[in-house]
């Protein structure tokens, strides 16, 4: 989908459809008012007749209004007039986009950017409108013989501020974000028989070529030489070789310390010998969504030519049962030298991540953020609304929390006190890979914290936010929004 800005009054917009807002009180947004005047009261009449309630997300399509250039007018309910919050804005925009998705028009002009969002300016509203419409119109049809096609190709975003620059930048940021999210969703939605560790490596090579990134893919022999015994153990039961993918965007000064993103890339998590129950096991194809979010963020950063150095590190493997698979009780040696007793082969993400985090030390990073679908416990505690956030650097975590609020891709901090670290005791090795049922998200992070002493580090547990289950089953592309916003905030864009 193409996005552009429009500064035309709504009644003069010649595109196939103009989208304007109606409040629950039948009050009209400025562009709705303008259309109403141009059409001799057609919108007030529709509202008075009760055809549109003004409830958030309610929509009504009108056709061929006198005095209006566009063929169609889409009225969208916006709730109570006055300021709304980020989430309400996104929901109204998504409802409008869903109606646009059914439209037989190639283009439309979108004026819901007029809604007042508390604490946010017009640039924010433009960026969020692009991201939210693109999100709502997303379809994954790669494996459908007869994909239902969308007609809408171009969406013009209505705006007022003159002098262009900040809104042009906001539009570009929204588009880059949409591209990054789309990539992350596509990668997540591919089945695990296609999206293997080798496939992710090929994707990284493709991204590097297309966007001028530097790529390196370490194979199992190279990881063996580095002593990545934990990462490699996850892959023992798999016929697809594990990889460690490194992708670099060098937009900053040569010597400026990079931001490093580490993404869990388990392309299918059966649990291994500690096998998972059958119900919903298909969803474990999404266990590489951390990796996908790293690729998506790198793509967006490259599209925007962000002036900073950014490195993505993706440890990727399958987790399968097999005669060669790692067994409960097996002990392996990590790259850091610590030994780990693998009590549960289903706690494999932390085994990949601990070696990947140690590997990050060589980049002398400014900060390291890992992103992982790490624990079912996180789905229980925060559901699908917030990603879990833990780490050893409060300043970094505050910046991530803030970026999450701004992108409406929120995170919520959990405590990483020493008390939790004491739960990690093994009679045989330096560490066990699990510590009982209590506080599973925190003990998983506590395990990782044993490998991040030399780093300013934060961990995002996206088990609840990376995909949706049930009827709307799909990767969400989270937390690309949060991560890109964090980078934009860092460079002051
Ligand atoms: N990939 C899963 C986490 C997960 C589970 C994400 C359900 C989304 C939904 C992870 O590898 C895992 O299996 N974690 C175990 C850890 C346990 C064995 C300590 C879990 O959460 O059950
Ligand atoms: Zn997993
Ligand atoms: Mn697992």
XYZ file of C-alpha atoms and ligand atoms in Angstrom:
517
model
C 0.000 0.000 0.000
C 1.119 3.519 -0.872
C 0.723 6.378 1.570
C 0.866 10.094 0.849
C -0.251 13.338 2.488
C -3.167 15.480 1.369
C -3.924 19.063 2.366
C -7.096 19.403 0.285
C -10.399 20.134 2.022
C -12.346 16.862 2.265
C -15.078 17.934 -0.166
C -12.478 18.582 -2.889
C -10.657 15.271 -2.512
C -11.166 13.463 -5.815
C -10.208 9.997 -4.526
C -12.625 7.053 -4.364
C -13.533 7.593 -0.729
C -13.055 10.204 1.997
C -12.958 9.069 5.626
C -14.166 11.421 8.367
C -15.261 11.129 11.994
C -18.588 11.523 13.793
C -18.759 11.758 17.599
C -21.320 10.006 19.785
C -23.028 13.361 20.498
C -23.541 13.755 16.714
C -20.859 16.438 16.835
C -18.711 16.333 13.722
C -14.939 16.400 13.228
C -13.759 19.452 11.227
C -13.624 17.605 7.903
C -17.007 15.983 8.520
C -18.376 19.472 9.164
C -16.795 20.710 5.961
C -18.395 17.844 3.985
C -21.696 18.504 5.717
C -21.683 22.125 4.627
C -20.599 21.289 1.074
C -23.351 18.652 0.751
C -26.141 20.720 2.251
C -26.360 18.792 5.524
C -26.162 15.164 4.297
C -24.001 14.074 7.225
C -26.046 15.745 9.948
C -29.105 14.137 8.370
C -27.555 10.656 8.505
C -26.542 11.175 12.129
C -29.975 12.517 13.100
C -31.681 9.565 11.411
C -29.591 7.263 13.601
C -27.790 5.663 10.628
C -24.472 6.276 12.381
C -24.326 6.146 16.178
C -20.917 7.716 16.704
C -19.921 4.769 18.907
C -16.217 4.049 18.501
C -15.653 1.920 15.427
C -19.224 2.167 14.064
C -19.099 2.935 10.306
C -21.478 4.096 7.587
C -20.801 4.450 3.872
C -22.580 7.218 1.946
C -22.481 7.536 -1.840
C -22.671 10.285 -4.421
C -23.204 13.284 -2.137
C -23.980 16.589 -3.838
C -21.051 18.998 -3.666
C -18.532 16.293 -2.707
C -15.908 15.286 -5.277
C -15.340 11.771 -3.922
C -17.732 8.983 -4.923
C -18.003 7.731 -1.338
C -17.877 9.147 2.162
C -17.024 6.776 5.014
C -18.317 8.021 8.363
C -16.526 6.546 11.358
C -17.775 6.685 14.944
C -15.207 8.250 17.260
C -16.903 8.026 20.667
C -17.221 10.977 23.035
C -15.912 14.235 21.592
C -12.795 15.588 23.241
C -9.379 14.036 23.770
C -8.879 10.284 23.388
C -5.894 8.102 24.293
C -3.474 6.251 22.016
C -5.355 2.963 22.182
C -8.726 4.513 21.354
C -7.176 6.336 18.372
C -5.716 3.090 17.075
C -9.028 1.255 17.453
C -10.970 3.929 15.557
C -8.353 3.976 12.791
C -8.394 0.161 12.592
C -12.205 0.113 12.304
C -12.029 2.614 9.454
C -9.329 0.548 7.760
C -11.412 -2.626 8.057
C -14.245 -0.857 6.202
C -11.771 0.426 3.601
C -10.520 -3.136 3.124
C -13.921 -4.158 1.735
C -14.084 -1.172 -0.568
C -13.992 -1.429 -4.346
C -11.956 1.729 -4.764
C -8.279 2.042 -5.591
C -7.670 5.057 -3.383
C -9.046 6.948 -0.420
C -8.334 10.033 1.679
C -8.249 9.687 5.444
C -9.107 12.573 7.782
C -9.251 10.837 11.176
C -5.847 12.423 11.863
C -7.947 15.352 13.118
C -8.912 13.524 16.298
C -7.291 15.016 19.389
C -5.054 12.486 21.142
C -3.948 13.520 24.638
C -0.284 14.534 24.715
C 0.347 13.674 21.042
C 0.888 16.019 18.105
C -0.114 15.808 14.469
C 3.131 14.067 13.477
C 2.305 11.320 15.964
C -1.224 11.006 14.591
C 0.042 10.737 11.007
C 2.633 8.096 11.931
C 0.128 6.084 13.977
C -2.551 6.323 11.262
C -0.172 4.862 8.665
C 0.932 2.078 11.001
C -2.584 1.201 12.174
C -4.238 1.209 8.729
C -1.446 -0.875 7.272
C -1.779 -3.281 10.208
C -5.530 -3.609 9.790
C -5.292 -4.200 6.030
C -2.597 -6.878 6.349
C -3.333 -10.262 4.790
C -1.139 -13.359 4.637
C -2.218 -15.274 1.547
C 1.017 -16.984 0.418
C -0.495 -20.429 0.750
C -4.019 -19.723 -0.493
C -4.919 -20.794 -3.987
C -7.494 -18.030 -4.297
C -6.422 -15.100 -2.171
C -9.115 -12.439 -1.718
C -7.519 -9.360 -3.230
C -7.722 -5.844 -1.848
C -8.664 -3.032 -4.198
C -7.250 -0.187 -2.134
C -3.775 0.750 -3.327
C -3.234 4.316 -2.135
C -4.236 6.054 1.064
C -3.819 9.810 1.382
C -3.523 11.015 4.963
C -5.195 14.348 5.645
C -3.083 16.886 7.508
C -3.091 20.589 8.344
C 0.352 21.745 9.488
C 2.081 23.653 6.695
C 5.770 23.757 5.932
C 5.832 20.025 5.324
C 8.999 18.651 6.844
C 7.901 17.148 10.173
C 4.816 15.564 8.654
C 6.744 14.195 5.689
C 9.149 12.680 8.216
C 6.248 11.270 10.234
C 4.797 9.722 7.085
C 8.154 8.131 6.230
C 8.471 6.801 9.778
C 4.977 5.349 9.637
C 5.717 3.675 6.321
C 9.036 2.249 7.519
C 7.330 0.974 10.645
C 4.580 -0.604 8.549
C 7.211 -2.303 6.357
C 9.094 -3.618 9.379
C 5.920 -4.917 11.009
C 4.819 -6.553 7.773
C 8.125 -8.372 7.434
C 7.945 -9.572 11.043
C 4.369 -10.798 10.552
C 5.138 -12.556 7.275
C 8.117 -14.383 8.786
C 6.056 -15.410 11.799
C 3.113 -16.613 9.734
C 5.133 -18.866 7.433
C 4.862 -22.512 8.453
C 7.853 -24.128 10.128
C 8.463 -26.481 7.201
C 9.336 -23.382 5.157
C 10.641 -20.999 7.805
C 13.642 -22.984 9.061
C 16.927 -21.665 10.479
C 18.343 -21.796 6.933
C 15.369 -19.792 5.635
C 15.930 -17.105 8.269
C 19.603 -16.953 7.249
C 18.558 -16.509 3.601
C 16.121 -13.772 4.632
C 18.948 -11.979 6.419
C 21.134 -12.229 3.326
C 18.285 -10.851 1.218
C 17.741 -7.935 3.601
C 21.445 -7.165 3.584
C 21.552 -7.065 -0.191
C 18.427 -4.956 -0.565
C 19.081 -2.453 2.220
C 22.856 -2.187 2.368
C 23.258 -4.115 5.624
C 26.252 -6.261 6.541
C 25.425 -9.921 7.164
C 27.322 -12.828 8.641
C 25.953 -16.323 9.285
C 27.836 -18.622 11.642
C 27.366 -22.353 11.104
C 27.442 -25.108 13.721
C 31.184 -25.711 13.331
C 31.938 -22.035 13.960
C 29.621 -21.975 16.962
C 31.346 -25.101 18.244
C 34.713 -23.353 18.065
C 33.267 -20.460 20.073
C 32.101 -22.938 22.712
C 28.353 -22.308 22.333
C 27.436 -25.595 23.977
C 24.006 -24.456 25.180
C 22.846 -23.088 21.833
C 24.073 -26.171 19.977
C 22.397 -28.593 22.411
C 18.976 -27.231 21.425
C 19.704 -28.307 17.852
C 20.966 -31.848 18.560
C 17.561 -33.355 17.816
C 17.046 -31.427 14.578
C 18.039 -32.224 11.007
C 18.066 -28.525 10.145
C 21.416 -27.044 11.148
C 21.355 -24.235 13.704
C 22.685 -20.797 12.727
C 23.799 -17.634 14.402
C 22.812 -14.710 12.179
C 24.440 -11.295 12.576
C 22.980 -8.337 10.664
C 24.439 -4.813 10.896
C 23.120 -1.384 9.991
C 26.030 1.024 10.103
C 24.375 4.422 10.118
C 26.443 5.994 12.903
C 30.054 7.046 13.310
C 32.465 4.147 12.899
C 33.464 4.232 16.545
C 30.067 4.853 18.093
C 28.944 1.913 20.243
C 26.065 -0.051 18.715
C 22.616 -0.908 19.989
C 22.369 -4.700 19.794
C 19.053 -6.540 19.406
C 19.053 -10.277 20.096
C 16.032 -12.250 18.848
C 15.037 -15.797 19.789
C 14.709 -17.763 16.567
C 13.235 -21.156 17.421
C 11.520 -21.963 14.129
C 9.528 -24.748 15.782
C 9.349 -25.545 19.485
C 7.918 -29.027 20.103
C 9.443 -28.933 23.569
C 11.959 -31.614 22.560
C 12.063 -34.705 24.806
C 10.066 -32.680 27.391
C 7.435 -32.636 24.673
C 4.501 -30.219 24.699
C 0.840 -31.309 24.605
C -0.663 -31.593 21.110
C -3.342 -28.898 21.426
C -2.181 -25.621 19.843
C 1.320 -26.979 19.279
C 1.055 -25.548 15.741
C 1.436 -22.122 17.334
C 5.006 -22.980 18.219
C 5.898 -22.016 14.642
C 5.690 -18.497 16.096
C 8.580 -19.196 18.455
C 10.862 -17.246 16.113
C 8.905 -13.995 16.460
C 11.718 -12.419 18.495
C 14.029 -13.027 15.542
C 11.365 -11.691 13.167
C 11.048 -8.494 15.222
C 14.805 -7.983 15.017
C 14.719 -8.311 11.219
C 11.691 -6.017 11.004
C 13.345 -3.353 13.152
C 16.577 -3.526 11.159
C 14.635 -3.151 7.935
C 12.785 -0.098 9.254
C 16.005 1.455 10.596
C 17.688 0.917 7.232
C 14.745 2.397 5.297
C 14.924 5.506 7.489
C 18.731 5.597 7.325
C 18.787 6.115 11.096
C 22.072 7.714 12.154
C 23.151 5.007 14.585
C 24.891 1.666 14.604
C 22.479 -1.200 15.074
C 23.290 -4.911 15.199
C 20.820 -7.773 15.104
C 21.908 -11.134 16.518
C 19.643 -14.109 15.868
C 20.376 -17.551 17.299
C 18.112 -19.922 15.394
C 17.294 -23.607 15.714
C 14.450 -26.113 15.811
C 13.595 -27.851 19.096
C 12.598 -31.453 18.309
C 12.670 -34.879 19.951
C 14.992 -37.439 18.351
C 17.497 -40.142 19.202
C 20.167 -37.466 19.270
C 18.088 -34.882 21.107
C 19.249 -33.354 24.365
C 17.700 -35.139 27.385
C 16.536 -33.920 30.776
C 19.553 -34.054 33.071
C 22.133 -33.497 30.328
C 24.821 -30.974 31.236
C 26.357 -28.594 28.684
C 29.016 -25.873 28.847
C 28.071 -22.375 27.679
C 30.284 -19.952 25.767
C 30.727 -18.050 29.042
C 32.169 -21.208 30.629
C 29.305 -21.791 33.048
C 27.785 -25.266 32.996
C 24.013 -25.769 32.697
C 21.960 -28.781 33.720
C 19.101 -28.985 31.193
C 16.291 -30.198 33.443
C 13.566 -29.363 30.927
C 14.331 -29.408 27.211
C 11.313 -27.140 26.649
C 13.160 -24.263 28.330
C 15.268 -23.992 25.175
C 14.994 -20.273 24.441
C 17.237 -19.279 27.341
C 19.816 -21.820 26.118
C 20.023 -20.126 22.724
C 19.978 -16.674 24.268
C 22.660 -17.189 26.905
C 25.283 -17.980 24.270
C 24.037 -15.252 21.934
C 24.256 -12.712 24.786
C 27.829 -13.750 25.578
C 28.631 -13.382 21.867
C 27.386 -9.761 22.032
C 30.226 -8.736 24.345
C 32.560 -8.525 21.330
C 30.580 -5.590 19.916
C 31.229 -3.470 23.034
C 27.587 -2.424 22.789
C 25.925 0.667 24.192
C 22.977 -1.520 25.208
C 21.707 -5.017 24.458
C 17.990 -5.805 24.211
C 16.847 -9.381 23.766
C 13.385 -10.172 22.445
C 11.959 -13.641 22.987
C 8.746 -15.668 23.113
C 10.248 -17.067 26.282
C 7.623 -18.149 28.808
C 4.020 -19.303 28.911
C 3.969 -17.690 32.353
C 4.204 -14.271 30.693
C 0.996 -14.995 28.749
C -0.681 -15.807 32.060
C 0.520 -12.692 33.871
C 0.209 -9.976 31.196
C -1.947 -11.560 28.490
C -1.728 -10.107 25.008
C -1.606 -6.479 26.051
C 1.909 -5.908 27.350
C 5.280 -7.522 26.789
C 7.191 -8.437 29.941
C 10.240 -6.285 30.596
C 13.169 -7.111 32.868
C 16.832 -6.183 32.889
C 19.801 -4.793 34.752
C 19.680 -1.133 33.656
C 16.760 0.990 34.822
C 17.550 3.880 32.476
C 17.327 1.568 29.479
C 14.112 -0.003 30.760
C 12.525 3.408 31.369
C 13.340 4.385 27.781
C 11.763 1.156 26.503
C 8.634 1.634 28.633
C 8.298 5.146 27.285
C 8.800 4.053 23.676
C 6.163 1.358 24.201
C 3.613 3.911 25.408
C 4.376 6.183 22.486
C 4.042 3.422 19.882
C 1.096 1.892 21.739
C 3.141 -1.317 21.831
C 3.463 -1.404 25.561
C 5.722 -3.264 27.952
C 5.384 -3.756 31.695
C 8.311 -4.184 34.042
C 8.642 -7.158 36.384
C 11.130 -7.293 39.275
C 14.458 -9.053 38.811
C 15.511 -9.188 42.453
C 18.350 -11.355 43.724
C 15.750 -13.342 45.675
C 14.553 -14.835 42.383
C 18.096 -15.646 41.277
C 18.454 -17.857 44.351
C 15.756 -20.166 42.930
C 18.266 -21.268 40.261
C 20.192 -24.070 41.970
C 21.477 -27.336 40.516
C 23.166 -30.081 42.543
C 25.313 -31.004 39.540
C 26.060 -27.910 37.431
C 26.564 -24.152 37.866
C 22.952 -23.482 36.854
C 19.786 -25.418 36.044
C 17.789 -24.183 33.045
C 14.529 -24.116 35.036
C 13.504 -23.157 38.557
C 10.029 -24.493 39.219
C 6.601 -23.138 38.359
C 6.576 -19.980 40.433
C 7.434 -16.683 38.738
C 8.415 -18.440 35.513
C 8.957 -15.243 33.525
C 11.229 -13.826 36.186
C 13.309 -16.957 36.747
C 13.817 -17.220 32.972
C 15.174 -13.651 32.998
C 17.191 -14.490 36.115
C 18.845 -17.285 34.140
C 19.743 -14.820 31.360
C 21.045 -12.306 33.897
C 23.787 -14.803 34.783
C 25.194 -14.056 31.298
C 24.843 -10.272 31.146
C 27.161 -8.991 33.900
C 29.242 -7.145 31.318
C 26.262 -5.624 29.497
C 23.635 -2.906 29.936
C 20.809 -5.272 29.188
C 17.025 -5.489 28.906
C 14.852 -8.481 28.104
C 11.427 -8.357 26.427
C 9.287 -11.465 26.909
C 6.860 -11.334 23.973
C 5.195 -14.735 24.473
C 1.803 -13.021 24.909
C 2.172 -10.181 22.418
C 3.921 -11.666 19.368
C 0.886 -13.449 17.977
C -2.848 -13.858 18.340
C -4.563 -17.221 18.708
C -8.010 -18.430 17.704
C -10.021 -16.967 14.851
C -7.582 -14.118 14.289
C -4.521 -16.366 14.449
C -1.593 -14.343 13.115
C 1.742 -12.887 14.066
C 1.267 -9.309 15.287
C 4.649 -7.827 14.401
C 5.140 -6.709 17.987
C 7.389 -5.338 19.370
C 8.758 -3.723 16.185
C 6.749 -0.596 17.068
C 8.329 -0.314 20.507
C 11.850 -1.034 19.233
C 11.701 1.391 16.306
C 10.295 4.099 18.588
C 13.161 3.479 21.032
C 15.652 3.984 18.198
C 13.834 7.092 16.903
C 13.893 8.531 20.447
C 17.626 7.761 20.717
C 18.477 9.709 17.570
C 16.017 12.482 18.432
C 13.919 11.998 15.292
N 8.315 -21.007 23.468
C 7.950 -21.377 24.783
C 7.183 -20.284 25.511
C 5.746 -20.116 25.151
C 4.789 -20.976 25.627
C 5.349 -19.037 24.387
C 3.453 -20.786 25.312
C 4.013 -18.843 24.084
C 3.069 -19.710 24.538
C 9.186 -21.695 25.612
O 10.245 -22.252 24.915
C 8.774 -22.675 26.650
O 8.410 -23.766 26.281
N 8.839 -22.287 27.912
C 8.437 -23.143 28.970
C 9.436 -22.996 30.092
C 9.243 -23.987 31.198
C 9.597 -25.366 30.719
C 10.111 -23.594 32.354
C 7.037 -22.696 29.422
O 6.781 -21.498 29.490
O 6.207 -23.577 29.645
Zn 10.323 -21.832 22.914
Mn 10.043 -24.380 24.792
